[in-house]
Short mmCIF file of C-alpha atoms and ligand atoms in Angstrom, two decimals:
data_model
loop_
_atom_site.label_atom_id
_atom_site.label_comp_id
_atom_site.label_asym_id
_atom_site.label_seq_id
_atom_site.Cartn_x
_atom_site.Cartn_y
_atom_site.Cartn_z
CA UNK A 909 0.00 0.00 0.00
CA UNK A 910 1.27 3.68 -0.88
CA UNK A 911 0.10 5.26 2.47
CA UNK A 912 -0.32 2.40 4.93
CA UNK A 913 -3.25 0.79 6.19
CA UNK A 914 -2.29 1.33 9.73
CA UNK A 915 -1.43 5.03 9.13
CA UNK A 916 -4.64 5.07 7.52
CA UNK A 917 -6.68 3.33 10.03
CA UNK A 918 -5.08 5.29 12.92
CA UNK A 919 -5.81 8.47 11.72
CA UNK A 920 -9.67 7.36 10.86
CA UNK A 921 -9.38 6.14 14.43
CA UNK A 922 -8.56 9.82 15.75
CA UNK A 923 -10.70 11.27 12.84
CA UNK A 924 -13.88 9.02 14.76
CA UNK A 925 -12.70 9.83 18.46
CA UNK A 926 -12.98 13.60 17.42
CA UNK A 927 -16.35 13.02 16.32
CA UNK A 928 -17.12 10.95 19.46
CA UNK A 929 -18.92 8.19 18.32
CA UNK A 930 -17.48 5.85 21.13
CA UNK A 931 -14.88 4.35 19.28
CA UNK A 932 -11.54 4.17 20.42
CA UNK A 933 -9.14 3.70 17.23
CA UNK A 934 -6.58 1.36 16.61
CA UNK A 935 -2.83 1.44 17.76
CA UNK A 936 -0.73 1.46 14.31
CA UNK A 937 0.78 -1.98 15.42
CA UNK A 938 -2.27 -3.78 15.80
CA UNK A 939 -3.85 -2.62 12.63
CA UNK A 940 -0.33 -3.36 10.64
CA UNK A 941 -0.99 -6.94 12.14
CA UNK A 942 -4.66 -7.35 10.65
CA UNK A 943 -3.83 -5.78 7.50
CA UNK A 944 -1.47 -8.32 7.25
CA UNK A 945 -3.40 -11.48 8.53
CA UNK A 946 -6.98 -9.82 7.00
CA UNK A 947 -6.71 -9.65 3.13
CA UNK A 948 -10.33 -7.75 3.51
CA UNK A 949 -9.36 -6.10 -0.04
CA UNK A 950 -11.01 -5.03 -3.19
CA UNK A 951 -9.70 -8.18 -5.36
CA UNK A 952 -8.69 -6.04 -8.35
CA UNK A 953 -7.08 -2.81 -7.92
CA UNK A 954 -4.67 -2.67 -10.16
CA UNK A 955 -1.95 -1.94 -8.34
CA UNK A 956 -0.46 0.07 -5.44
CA UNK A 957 -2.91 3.42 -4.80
CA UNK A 958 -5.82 1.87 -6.84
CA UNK A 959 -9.15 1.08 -4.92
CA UNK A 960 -8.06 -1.51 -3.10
CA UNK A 961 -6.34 0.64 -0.35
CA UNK A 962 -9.73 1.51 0.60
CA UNK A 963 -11.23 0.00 3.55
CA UNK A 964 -13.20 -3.39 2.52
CA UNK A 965 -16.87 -2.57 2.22
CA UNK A 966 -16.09 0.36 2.26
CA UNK A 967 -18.59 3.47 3.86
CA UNK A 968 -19.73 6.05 1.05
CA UNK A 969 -21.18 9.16 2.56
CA UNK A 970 -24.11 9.85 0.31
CA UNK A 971 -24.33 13.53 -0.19
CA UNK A 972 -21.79 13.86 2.65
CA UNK A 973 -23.10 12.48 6.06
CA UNK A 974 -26.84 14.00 4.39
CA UNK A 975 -28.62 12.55 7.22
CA UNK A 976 -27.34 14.86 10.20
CA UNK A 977 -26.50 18.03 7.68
CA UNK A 978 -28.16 19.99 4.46
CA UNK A 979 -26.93 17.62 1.48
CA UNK A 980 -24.07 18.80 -0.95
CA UNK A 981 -23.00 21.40 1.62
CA UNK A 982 -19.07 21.73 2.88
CA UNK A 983 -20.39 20.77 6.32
CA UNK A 984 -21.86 17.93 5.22
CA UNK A 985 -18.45 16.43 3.66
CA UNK A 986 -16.65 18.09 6.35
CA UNK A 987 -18.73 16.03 8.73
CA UNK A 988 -18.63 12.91 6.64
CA UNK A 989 -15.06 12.86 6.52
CA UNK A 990 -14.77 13.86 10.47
CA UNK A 991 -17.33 10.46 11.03
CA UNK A 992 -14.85 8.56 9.18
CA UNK A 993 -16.09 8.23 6.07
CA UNK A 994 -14.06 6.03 3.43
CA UNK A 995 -15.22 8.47 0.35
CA UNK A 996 -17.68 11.28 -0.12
CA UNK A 997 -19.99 11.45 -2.42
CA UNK A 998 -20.73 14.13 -5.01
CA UNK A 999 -23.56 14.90 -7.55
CA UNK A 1000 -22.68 17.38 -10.33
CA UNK A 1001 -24.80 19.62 -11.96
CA UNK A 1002 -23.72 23.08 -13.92
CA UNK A 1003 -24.38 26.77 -14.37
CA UNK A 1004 -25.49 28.53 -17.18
CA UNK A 1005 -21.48 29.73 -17.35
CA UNK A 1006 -20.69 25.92 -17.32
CA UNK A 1007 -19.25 25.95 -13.84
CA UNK A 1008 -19.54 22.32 -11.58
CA UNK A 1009 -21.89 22.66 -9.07
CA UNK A 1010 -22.62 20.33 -5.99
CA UNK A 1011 -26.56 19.86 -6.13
CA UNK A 1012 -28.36 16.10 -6.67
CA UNK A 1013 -31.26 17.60 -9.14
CA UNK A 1014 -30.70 20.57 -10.87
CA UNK A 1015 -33.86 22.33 -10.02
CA UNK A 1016 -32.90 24.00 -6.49
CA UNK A 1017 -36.14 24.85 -4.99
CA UNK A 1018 -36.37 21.84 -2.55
CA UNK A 1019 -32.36 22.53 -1.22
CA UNK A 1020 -31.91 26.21 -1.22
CA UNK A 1021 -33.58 29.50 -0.23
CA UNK A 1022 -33.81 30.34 -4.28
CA UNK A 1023 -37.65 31.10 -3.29
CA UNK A 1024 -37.07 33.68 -0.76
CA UNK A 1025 -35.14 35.60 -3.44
CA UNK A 1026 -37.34 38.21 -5.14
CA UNK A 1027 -34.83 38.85 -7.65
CA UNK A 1028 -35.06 35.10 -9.47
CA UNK A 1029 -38.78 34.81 -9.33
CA UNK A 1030 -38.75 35.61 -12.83
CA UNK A 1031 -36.79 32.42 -13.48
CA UNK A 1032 -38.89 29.90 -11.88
CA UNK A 1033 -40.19 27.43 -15.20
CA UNK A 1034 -41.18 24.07 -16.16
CA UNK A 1035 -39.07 21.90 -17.87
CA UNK A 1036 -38.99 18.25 -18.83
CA UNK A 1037 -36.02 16.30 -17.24
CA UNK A 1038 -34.95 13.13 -18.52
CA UNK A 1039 -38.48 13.23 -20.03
CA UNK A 1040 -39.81 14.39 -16.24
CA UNK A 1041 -41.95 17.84 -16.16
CA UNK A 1042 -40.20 19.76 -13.33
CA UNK A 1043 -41.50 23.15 -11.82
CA UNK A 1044 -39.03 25.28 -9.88
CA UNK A 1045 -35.50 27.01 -10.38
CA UNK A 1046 -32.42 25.36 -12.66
CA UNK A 1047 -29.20 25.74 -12.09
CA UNK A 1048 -28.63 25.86 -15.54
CA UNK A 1049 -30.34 29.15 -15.65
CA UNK A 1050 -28.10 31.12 -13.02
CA UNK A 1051 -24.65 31.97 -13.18
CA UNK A 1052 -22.15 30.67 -10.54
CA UNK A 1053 -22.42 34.15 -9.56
CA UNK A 1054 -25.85 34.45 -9.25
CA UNK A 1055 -26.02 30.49 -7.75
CA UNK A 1056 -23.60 32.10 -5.09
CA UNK A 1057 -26.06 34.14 -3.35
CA UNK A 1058 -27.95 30.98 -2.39
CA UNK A 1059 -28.13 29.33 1.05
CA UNK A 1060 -28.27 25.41 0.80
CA UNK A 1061 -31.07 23.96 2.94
CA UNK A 1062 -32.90 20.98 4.08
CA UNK A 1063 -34.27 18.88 1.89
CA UNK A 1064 -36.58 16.61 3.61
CA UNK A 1065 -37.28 19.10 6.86
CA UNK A 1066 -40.46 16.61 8.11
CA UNK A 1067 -37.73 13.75 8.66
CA UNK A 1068 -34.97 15.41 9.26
CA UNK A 1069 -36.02 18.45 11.32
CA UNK A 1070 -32.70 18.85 13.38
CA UNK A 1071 -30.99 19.33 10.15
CA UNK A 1072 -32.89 22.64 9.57
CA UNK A 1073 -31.03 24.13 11.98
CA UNK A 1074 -28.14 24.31 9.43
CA UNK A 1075 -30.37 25.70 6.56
CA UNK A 1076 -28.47 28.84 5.79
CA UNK A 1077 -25.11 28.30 6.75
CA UNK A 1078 -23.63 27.19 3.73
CA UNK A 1079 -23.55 28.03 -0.05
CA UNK A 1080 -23.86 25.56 -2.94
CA UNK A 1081 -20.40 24.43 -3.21
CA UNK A 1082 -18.54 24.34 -6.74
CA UNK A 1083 -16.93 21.02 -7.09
CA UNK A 1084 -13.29 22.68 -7.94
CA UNK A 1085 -14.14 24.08 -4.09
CA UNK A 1086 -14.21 20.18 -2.88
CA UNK A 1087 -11.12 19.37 -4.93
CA UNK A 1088 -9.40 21.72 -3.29
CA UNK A 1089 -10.98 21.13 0.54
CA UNK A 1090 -9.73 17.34 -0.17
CA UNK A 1091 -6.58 18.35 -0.99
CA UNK A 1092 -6.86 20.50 2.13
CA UNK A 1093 -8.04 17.36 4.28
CA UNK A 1094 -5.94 15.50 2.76
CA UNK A 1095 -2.66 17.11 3.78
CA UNK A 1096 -4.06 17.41 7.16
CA UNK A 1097 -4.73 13.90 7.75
CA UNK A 1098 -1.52 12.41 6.35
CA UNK A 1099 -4.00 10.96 3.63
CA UNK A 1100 -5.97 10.99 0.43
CA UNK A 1101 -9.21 11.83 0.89
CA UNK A 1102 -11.43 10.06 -1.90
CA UNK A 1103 -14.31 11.19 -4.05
CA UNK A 1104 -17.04 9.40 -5.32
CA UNK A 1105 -18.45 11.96 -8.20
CA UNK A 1106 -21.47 11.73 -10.08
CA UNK A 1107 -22.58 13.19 -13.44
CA UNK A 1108 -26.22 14.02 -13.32
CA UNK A 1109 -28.38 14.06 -16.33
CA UNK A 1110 -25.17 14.25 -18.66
CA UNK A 1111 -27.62 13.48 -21.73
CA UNK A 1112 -30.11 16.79 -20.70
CA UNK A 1113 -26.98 18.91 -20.41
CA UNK A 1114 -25.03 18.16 -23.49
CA UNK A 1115 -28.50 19.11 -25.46
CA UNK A 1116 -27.96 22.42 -23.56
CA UNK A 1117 -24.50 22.59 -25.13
CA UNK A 1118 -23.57 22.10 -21.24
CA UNK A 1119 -21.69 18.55 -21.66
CA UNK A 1120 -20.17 17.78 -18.15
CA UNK A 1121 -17.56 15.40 -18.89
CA UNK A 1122 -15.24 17.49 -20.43
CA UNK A 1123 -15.24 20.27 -17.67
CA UNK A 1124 -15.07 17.59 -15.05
CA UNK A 1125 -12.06 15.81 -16.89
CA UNK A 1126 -10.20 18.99 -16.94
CA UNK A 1127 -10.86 20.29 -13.05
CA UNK A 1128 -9.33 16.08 -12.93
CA UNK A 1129 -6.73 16.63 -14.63
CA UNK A 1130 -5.97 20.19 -12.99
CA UNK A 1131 -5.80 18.91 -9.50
CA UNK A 1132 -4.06 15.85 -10.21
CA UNK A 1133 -7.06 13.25 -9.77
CA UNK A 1134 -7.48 11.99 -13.42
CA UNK A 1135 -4.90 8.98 -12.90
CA UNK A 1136 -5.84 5.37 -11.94
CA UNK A 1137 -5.21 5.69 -8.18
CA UNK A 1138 -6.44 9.64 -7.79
CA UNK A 1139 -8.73 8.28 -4.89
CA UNK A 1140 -11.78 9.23 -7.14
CA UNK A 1141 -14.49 7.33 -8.52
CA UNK A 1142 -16.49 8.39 -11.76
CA UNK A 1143 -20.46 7.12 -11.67
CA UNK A 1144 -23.05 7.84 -13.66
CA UNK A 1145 -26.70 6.73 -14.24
CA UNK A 1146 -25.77 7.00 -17.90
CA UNK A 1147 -23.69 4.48 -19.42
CA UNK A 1148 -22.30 6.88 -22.13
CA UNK A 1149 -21.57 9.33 -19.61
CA UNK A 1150 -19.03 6.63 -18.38
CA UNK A 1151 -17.86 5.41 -21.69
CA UNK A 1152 -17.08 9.32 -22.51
CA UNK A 1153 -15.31 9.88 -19.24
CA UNK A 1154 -13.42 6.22 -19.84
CA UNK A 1155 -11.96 8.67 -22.55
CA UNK A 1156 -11.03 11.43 -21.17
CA UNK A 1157 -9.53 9.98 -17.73
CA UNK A 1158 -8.09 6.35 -15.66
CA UNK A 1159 -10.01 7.11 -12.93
CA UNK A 1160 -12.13 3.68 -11.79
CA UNK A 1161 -16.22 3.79 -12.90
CA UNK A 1162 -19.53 2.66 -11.86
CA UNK A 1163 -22.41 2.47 -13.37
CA UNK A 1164 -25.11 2.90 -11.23
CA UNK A 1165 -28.25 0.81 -11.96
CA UNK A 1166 -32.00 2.10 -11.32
CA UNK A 1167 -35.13 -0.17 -10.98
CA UNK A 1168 -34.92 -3.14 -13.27
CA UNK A 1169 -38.18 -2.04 -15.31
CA UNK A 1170 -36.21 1.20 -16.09
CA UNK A 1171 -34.30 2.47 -18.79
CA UNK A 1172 -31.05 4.80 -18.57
CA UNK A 1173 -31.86 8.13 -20.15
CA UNK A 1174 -29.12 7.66 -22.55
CA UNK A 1175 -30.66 4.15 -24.09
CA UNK A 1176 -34.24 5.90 -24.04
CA UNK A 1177 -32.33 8.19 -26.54
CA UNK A 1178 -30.75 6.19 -28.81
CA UNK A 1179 -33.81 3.90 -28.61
CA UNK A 1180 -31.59 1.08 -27.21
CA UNK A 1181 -34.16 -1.25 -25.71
CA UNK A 1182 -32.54 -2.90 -22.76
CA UNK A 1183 -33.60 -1.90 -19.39
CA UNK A 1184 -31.97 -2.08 -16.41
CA UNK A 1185 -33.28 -5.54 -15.89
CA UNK A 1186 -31.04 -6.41 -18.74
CA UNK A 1187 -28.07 -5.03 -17.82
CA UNK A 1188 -27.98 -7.01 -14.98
CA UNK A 1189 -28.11 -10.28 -16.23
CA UNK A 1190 -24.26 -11.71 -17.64
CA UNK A 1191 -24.50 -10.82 -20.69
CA UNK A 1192 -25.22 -7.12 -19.53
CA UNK A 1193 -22.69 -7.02 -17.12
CA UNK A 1194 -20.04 -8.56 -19.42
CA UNK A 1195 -20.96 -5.02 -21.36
CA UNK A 1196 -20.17 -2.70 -18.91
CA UNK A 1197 -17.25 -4.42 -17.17
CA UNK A 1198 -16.13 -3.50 -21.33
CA UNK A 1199 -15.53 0.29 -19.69
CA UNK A 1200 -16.39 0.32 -16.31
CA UNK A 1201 -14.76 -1.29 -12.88
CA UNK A 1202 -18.36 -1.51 -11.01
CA UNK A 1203 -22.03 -1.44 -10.57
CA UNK A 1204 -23.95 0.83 -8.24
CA UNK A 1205 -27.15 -0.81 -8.12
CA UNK A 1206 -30.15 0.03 -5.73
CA UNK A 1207 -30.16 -2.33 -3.16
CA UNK A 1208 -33.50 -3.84 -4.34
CA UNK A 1209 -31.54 -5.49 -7.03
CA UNK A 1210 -29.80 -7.57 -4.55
CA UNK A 1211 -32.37 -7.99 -1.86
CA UNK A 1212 -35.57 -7.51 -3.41
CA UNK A 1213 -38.47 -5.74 -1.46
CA UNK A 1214 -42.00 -7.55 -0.91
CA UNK A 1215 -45.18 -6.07 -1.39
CA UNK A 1216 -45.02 -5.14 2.21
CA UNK A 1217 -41.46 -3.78 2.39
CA UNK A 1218 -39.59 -6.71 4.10
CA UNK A 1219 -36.63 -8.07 2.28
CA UNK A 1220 -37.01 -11.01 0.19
CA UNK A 1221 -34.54 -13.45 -0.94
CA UNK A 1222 -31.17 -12.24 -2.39
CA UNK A 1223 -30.50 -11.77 -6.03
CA UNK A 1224 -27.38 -13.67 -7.87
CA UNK A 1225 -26.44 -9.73 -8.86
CA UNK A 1226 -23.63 -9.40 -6.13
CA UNK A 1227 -22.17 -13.31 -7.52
CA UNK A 1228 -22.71 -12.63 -10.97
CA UNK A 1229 -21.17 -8.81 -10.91
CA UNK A 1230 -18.38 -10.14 -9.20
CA UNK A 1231 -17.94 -13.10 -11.60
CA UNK A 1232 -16.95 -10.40 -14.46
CA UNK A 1233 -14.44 -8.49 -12.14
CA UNK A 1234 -17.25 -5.85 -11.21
CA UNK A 1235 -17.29 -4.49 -7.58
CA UNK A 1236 -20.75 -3.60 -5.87
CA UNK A 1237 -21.42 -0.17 -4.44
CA UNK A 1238 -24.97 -0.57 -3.58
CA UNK A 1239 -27.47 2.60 -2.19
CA UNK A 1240 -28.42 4.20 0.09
CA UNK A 1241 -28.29 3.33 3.73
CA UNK A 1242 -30.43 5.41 6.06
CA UNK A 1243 -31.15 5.43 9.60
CA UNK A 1244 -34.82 6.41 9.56
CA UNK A 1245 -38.00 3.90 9.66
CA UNK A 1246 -39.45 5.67 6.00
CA UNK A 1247 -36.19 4.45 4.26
CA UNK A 1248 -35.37 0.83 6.26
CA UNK A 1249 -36.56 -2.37 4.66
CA UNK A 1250 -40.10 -3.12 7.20
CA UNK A 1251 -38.72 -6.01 9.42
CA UNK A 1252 -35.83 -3.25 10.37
CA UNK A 1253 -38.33 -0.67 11.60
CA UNK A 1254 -39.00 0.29 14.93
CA UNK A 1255 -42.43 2.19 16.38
CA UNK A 1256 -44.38 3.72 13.90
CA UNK A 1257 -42.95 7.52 13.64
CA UNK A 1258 -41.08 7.43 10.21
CA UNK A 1259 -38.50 9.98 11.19
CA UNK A 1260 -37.60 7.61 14.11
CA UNK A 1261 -34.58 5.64 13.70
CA UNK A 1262 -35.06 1.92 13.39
CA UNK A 1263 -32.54 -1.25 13.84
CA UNK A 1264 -30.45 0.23 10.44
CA UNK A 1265 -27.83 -1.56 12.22
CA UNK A 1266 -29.54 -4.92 11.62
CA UNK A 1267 -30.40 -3.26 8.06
CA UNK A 1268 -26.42 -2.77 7.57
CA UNK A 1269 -25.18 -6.39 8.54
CA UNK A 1270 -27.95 -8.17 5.95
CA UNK A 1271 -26.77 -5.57 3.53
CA UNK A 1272 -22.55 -6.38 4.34
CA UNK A 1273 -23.52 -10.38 4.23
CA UNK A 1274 -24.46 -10.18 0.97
CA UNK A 1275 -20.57 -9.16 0.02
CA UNK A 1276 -21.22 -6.15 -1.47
CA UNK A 1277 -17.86 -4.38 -1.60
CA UNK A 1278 -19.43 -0.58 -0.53
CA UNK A 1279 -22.09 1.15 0.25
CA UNK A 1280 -23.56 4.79 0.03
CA UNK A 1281 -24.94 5.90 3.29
CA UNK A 1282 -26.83 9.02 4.86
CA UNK A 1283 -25.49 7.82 8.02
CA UNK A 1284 -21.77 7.14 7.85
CA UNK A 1285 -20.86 6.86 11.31
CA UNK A 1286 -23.36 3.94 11.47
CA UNK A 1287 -22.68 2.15 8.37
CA UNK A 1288 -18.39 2.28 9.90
CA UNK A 1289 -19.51 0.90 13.07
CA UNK A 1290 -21.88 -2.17 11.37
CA UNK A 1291 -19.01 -2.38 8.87
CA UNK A 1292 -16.32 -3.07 11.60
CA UNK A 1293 -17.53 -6.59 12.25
CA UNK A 1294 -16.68 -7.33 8.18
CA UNK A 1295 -13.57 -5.93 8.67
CA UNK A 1296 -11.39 -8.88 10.17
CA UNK A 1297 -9.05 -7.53 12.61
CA UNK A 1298 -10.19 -3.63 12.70
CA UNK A 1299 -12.03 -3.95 15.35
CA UNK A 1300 -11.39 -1.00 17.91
CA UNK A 1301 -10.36 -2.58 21.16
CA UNK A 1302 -13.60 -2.16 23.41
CA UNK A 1303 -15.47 -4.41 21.40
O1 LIG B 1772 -24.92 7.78 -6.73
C1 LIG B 1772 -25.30 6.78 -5.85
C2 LIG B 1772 -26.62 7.19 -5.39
O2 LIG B 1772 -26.41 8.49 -4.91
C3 LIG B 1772 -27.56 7.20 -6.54
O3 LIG B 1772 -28.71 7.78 -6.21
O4 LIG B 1772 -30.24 9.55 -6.73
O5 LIG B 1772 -28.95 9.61 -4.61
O6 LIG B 1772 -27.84 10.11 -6.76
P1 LIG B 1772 -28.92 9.34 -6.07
CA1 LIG B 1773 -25.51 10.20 -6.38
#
């Protein structure tokens, strides 16, 4: 390993005890031992500084750690990272001036205070996204600028009320601003701090003569993160999004895989008629591991939902994936009753936690390699137990 696992896991440990979730770290020595005697690794990271340094399954904070702070916000990655996070998560959108902007949709009514502005009520439209009618503001109709004067809020206030306490404090972030805090963290914490970075909608955009690739290539490229071990992973709903960034830079790719009786934007297109539902099955997969390193499915393809939301029995997606050399980085993980799988609930309130522990181990037995989370303090802590020989020494 370039920077060593027990330099790594050491300063995780200290990154968790600062963020006092109970843990108590591991002395270097002991986790030098268990990387040696563990072998928990990705199986195919092509060499020293690839993805196989990471932490094995490794914790994704979706949106940052989006279930204690406003999404896409620096304090939300700041806080993901300070949890422990293994990587944080990014969505891109742009401006109208083509900058990279850190927002999951690109209409910005439901996550910032574009409402209370007086001055943009002229812009609110309708549009149709992905073949979606959408009411609201668009990022693609504001300059960075004007996107700038912004606050970032809440999105889902009724289950996440604590979280509006933070509505205001931060802007939209560019993503050249997270390249640079990572860099920033990075140095800091004697490590690299990885990425997981997402084009949305790259089909909608390049009709806009707003193609995202290319600028996000190039802010690669400019802070050194375009190679194969840059600690950042390129995923897209959109498999040409990925074949066009396979391209342009080495960085590993998933292709993330929506509800089987769906269709990627991109096929509905180019009237390509395989679903998703297709694309998992071998012959699919055999496609995609043609340009990409893994599939980030949602976790109903590998443990199927009944018609009353308890789990039913596993898929052969996480055997058959890893069969053509694909790795698994399944979503999303969250704490809360309205998002956990109905045997994991608890009480009826559906902003009330539930056993997402529980939720966590049946998702980690089914070998998935990652997972995105809301919660990444909680997905690290079930995760330990699949980690042979990190365990922190009060447990
Ligand atoms: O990118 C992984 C996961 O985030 C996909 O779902 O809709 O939250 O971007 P979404
Ligand atoms: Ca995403």
């Amino acid at each position: 390993m370039t920077q060593s696992g027990a330099a790594r896991r050491t300063v995780l440990g200290a990154a968790v005890l600062a963020a006092g979730t109970g843990f108590t770290g591991l002395a270097a020595g002991s986790a030098a031992a268990a990387d040696e005697a563990d072998g928990q690794v990705y199986g195919d990271g092509h060499g020293e500084g690839g993805y196989r340094d990471l932490p094995h399954p490794t914790v994704i904070g979706h949106r940052g750690a989006s279930g204690y702070r406003p999404e896409h916000t620096i304090g939300s990655y700041q806080l993901a990272l300070d949890l422990g996070a293994d990587v944080v998560e990014q969505d891109l959108v742009p401006t109208r001036d083509g900058h990279l902007v850190c927002r999951h949709e690109n209409e910005i009514g439901g996550t910032t205070d574009v409402a209370e502005h007086l001055e943009f009520a002229s812009r609110r439209t309708t549009k149709s996204v992905d073949g979606v009618a959408v009411t609201g503001w668009f990022t693609e109709d504001f300059t960075l600028a004007e996107l700038r004067t912004l606050r970032a809020k809440e999105r889902i206030p009724a289950v996440r009320q604590r979280n509006t306490l933070y509505d205001g404090q931060w802007a939209v972030p560019t993503f050249e601003e997270v390249l640079r805090w990572a860099d920033r963290e990075g140095k800091r914490r004697g490590r690299r701090v990885w990425l997981h970075v997402e084009t949305k909608h790259p089909s909608y955009f390049r009709g806009l003569g707003l193609g995202l690739e290319e600028p996000l290539a190039k802010l690669l490229r400019r802070y050194g993160r375009d190679g194969w071990g840059a600690a950042v992973f390129l995923q897209s709903f959109e498999p040409s999004s990925i074949q066009r960034l396979a391209r342009l830079v080495s960085a590993p790719r998933v292709v993330l895989l929506s509800a089987g009786n769906t269709r990627p934007w991109d096929f509905e297109l180019a009237k390509d008629p395989r679903t998703v539902a297709d694309l998992v099955k071998p012959e699919g997969l055999k496609w995609i591991s043609g340009f990409a390193q893994g599939i980030g499915p949602t976790m109903d393809l590998i443990l199927p939902r009944d018609a009353d939301g308890r789990l039913g029995t596993p898929t052969t997606l996480v055997k058959d994936a890893h069969a053509r050399g694909l790795l698994l980085h399944p979503y999303t993980a969250r704490n809360e009753n309205s998002f956990l799988p109905a045997e994991y609930r608890r009480g009826t309130d559906p902003a009330a936690y539930g056993d997402a522990f529980g939720a966590f181990r049946t998702y980690f037995e089914q070998g998935i390699d990652g997972i995105f989370t809301d919660n990444p303090d909680t997905g690290l802590l079930a995760a330990e137990a699949f980690r042979p020989g990190r365990r922190p020494a009060n447990r």
